[in-house]
mmCIF file of C-alpha atoms in Angstrom:
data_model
loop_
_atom_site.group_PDB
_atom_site.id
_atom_site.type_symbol
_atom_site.label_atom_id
_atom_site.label_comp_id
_atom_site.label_asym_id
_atom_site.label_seq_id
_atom_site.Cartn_x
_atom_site.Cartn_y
_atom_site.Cartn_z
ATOM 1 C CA UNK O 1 -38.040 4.111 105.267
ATOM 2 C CA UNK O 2 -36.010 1.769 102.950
ATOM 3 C CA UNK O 3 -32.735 2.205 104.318
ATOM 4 C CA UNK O 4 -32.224 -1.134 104.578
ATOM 5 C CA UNK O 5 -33.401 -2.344 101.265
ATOM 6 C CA UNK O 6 -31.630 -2.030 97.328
ATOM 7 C CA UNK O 7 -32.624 -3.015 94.274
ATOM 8 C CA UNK O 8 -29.478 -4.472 92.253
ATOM 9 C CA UNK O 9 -30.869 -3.857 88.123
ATOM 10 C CA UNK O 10 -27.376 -4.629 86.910
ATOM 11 C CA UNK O 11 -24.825 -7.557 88.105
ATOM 12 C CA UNK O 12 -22.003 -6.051 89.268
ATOM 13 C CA UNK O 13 -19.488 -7.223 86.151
ATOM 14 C CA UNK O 14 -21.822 -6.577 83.018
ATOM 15 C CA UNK O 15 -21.662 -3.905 80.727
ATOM 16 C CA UNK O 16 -23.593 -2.145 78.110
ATOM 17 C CA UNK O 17 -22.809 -1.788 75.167
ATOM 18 C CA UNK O 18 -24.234 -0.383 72.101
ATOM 19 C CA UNK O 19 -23.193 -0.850 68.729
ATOM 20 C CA UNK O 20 -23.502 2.185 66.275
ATOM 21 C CA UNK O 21 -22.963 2.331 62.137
ATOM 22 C CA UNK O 22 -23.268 5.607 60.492
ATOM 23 C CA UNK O 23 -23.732 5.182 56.654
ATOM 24 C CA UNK O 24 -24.087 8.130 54.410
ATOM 25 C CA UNK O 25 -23.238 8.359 50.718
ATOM 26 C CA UNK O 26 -21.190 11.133 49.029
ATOM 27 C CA UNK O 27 -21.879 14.676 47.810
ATOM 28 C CA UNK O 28 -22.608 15.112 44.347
ATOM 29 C CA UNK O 29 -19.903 16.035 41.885
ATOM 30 C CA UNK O 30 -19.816 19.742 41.055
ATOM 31 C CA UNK O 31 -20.761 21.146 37.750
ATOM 32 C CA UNK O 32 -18.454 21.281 34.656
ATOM 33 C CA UNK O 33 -17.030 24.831 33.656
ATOM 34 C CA UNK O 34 -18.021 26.662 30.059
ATOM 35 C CA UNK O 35 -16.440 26.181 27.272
ATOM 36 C CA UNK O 36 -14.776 28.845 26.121
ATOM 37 C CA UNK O 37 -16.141 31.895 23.285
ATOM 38 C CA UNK O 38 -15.428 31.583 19.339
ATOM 39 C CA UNK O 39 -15.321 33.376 16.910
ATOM 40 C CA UNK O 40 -15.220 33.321 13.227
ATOM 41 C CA UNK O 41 -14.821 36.006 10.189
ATOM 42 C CA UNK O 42 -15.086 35.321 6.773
ATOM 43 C CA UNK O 43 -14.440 38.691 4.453
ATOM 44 C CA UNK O 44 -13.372 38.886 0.703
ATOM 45 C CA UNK O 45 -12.372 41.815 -1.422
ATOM 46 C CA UNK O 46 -12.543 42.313 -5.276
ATOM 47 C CA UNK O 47 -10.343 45.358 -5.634
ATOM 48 C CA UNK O 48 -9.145 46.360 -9.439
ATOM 49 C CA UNK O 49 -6.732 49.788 -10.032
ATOM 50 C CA UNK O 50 -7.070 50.365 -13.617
ATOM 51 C CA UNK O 51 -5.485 52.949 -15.248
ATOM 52 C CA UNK O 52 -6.472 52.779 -18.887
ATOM 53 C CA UNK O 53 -6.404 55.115 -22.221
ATOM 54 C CA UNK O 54 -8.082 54.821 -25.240
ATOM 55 C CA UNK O 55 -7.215 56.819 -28.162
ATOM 56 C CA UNK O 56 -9.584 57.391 -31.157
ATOM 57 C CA UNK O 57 -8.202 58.279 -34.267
ATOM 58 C CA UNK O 58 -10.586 58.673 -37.907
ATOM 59 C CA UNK O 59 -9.680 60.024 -41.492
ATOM 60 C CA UNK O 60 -12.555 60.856 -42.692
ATOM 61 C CA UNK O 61 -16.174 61.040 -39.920
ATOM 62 C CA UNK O 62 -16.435 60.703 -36.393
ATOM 63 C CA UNK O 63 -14.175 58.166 -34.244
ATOM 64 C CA UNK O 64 -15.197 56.767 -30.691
ATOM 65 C CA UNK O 65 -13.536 55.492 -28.040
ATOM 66 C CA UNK O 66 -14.279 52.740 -25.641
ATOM 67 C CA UNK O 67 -12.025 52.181 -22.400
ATOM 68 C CA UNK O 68 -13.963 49.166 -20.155
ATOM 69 C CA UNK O 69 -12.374 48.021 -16.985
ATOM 70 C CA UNK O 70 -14.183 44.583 -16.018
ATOM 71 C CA UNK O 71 -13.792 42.506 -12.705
ATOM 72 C CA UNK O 72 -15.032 39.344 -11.870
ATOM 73 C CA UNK O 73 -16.658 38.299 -8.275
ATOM 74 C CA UNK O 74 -15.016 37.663 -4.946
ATOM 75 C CA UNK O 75 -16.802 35.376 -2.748
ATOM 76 C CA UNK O 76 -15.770 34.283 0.376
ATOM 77 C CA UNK O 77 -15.447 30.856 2.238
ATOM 78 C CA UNK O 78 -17.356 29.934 5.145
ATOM 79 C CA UNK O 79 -15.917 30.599 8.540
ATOM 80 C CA UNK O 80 -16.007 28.316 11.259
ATOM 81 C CA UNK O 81 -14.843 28.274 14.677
ATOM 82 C CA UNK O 82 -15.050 26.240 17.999
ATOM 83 C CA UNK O 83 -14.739 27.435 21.540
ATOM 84 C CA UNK O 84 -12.819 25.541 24.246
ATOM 85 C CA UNK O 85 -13.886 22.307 25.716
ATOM 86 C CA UNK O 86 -15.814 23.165 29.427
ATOM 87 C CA UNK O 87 -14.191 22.402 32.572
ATOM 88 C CA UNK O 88 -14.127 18.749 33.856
ATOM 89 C CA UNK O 89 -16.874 18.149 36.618
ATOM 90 C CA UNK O 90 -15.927 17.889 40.070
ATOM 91 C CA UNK O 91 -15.644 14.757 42.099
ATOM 92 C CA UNK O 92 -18.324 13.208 44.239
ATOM 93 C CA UNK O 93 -17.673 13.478 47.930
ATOM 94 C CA UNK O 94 -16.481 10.178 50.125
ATOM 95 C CA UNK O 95 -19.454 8.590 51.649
ATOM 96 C CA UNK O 96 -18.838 8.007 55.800
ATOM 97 C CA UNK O 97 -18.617 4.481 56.915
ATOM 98 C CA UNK O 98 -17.868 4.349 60.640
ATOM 99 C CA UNK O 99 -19.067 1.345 63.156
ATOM 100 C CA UNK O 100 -18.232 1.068 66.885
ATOM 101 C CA UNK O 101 -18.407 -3.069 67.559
#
């Protein structure tokens, strides 16, 4: 029935063309690590080995004898201690820049 008959939508020499940019940005960067576990112990000791003899001696009543072994106080110092520095982050991934033109 149309055998005869075209419809040309295009000349013959043109061309499409399309242009395409594709933008994105980056990942985020990852988390940091822990730091690392401390510890700390402070401890003191007030430890006396006394071996001691007292002797009483009187001429005339009753004598006594005294033998005293005295120690002073240990204190200890204050204990401090830091754990390791946590891991360095991780880093951001590249965005994508791409363009056909």
């Amino acid at each position: 029935m149309f055998e005869d008959q075209y419809v040309e939508l295009l000349p013959a020499r043109t061309t499409m063309q399309v242009v395409v940019d594709v933008v994105g940005t980056g990942g985020a960067g990852g988390a940091g690590g822990a730091g690392g576990f401390a510890a700390a112990l402070s401890a003191a000791a007030n430890v006396v080995f006394a071996d001691q003899t007292a002797e009483a001696f009187s001429l005339d009543g009753d004598a006594t004898a005294a033998n005293i072994a005295a120690t002073g106080n240990a204190t200890a110092g204050n204990a401090t201690a830091d754990g390791g520095d946590g891991g360095a982050g991780g880093a951001g991934g590249a965005g994508i820049t791409a363009g056909d033109d």
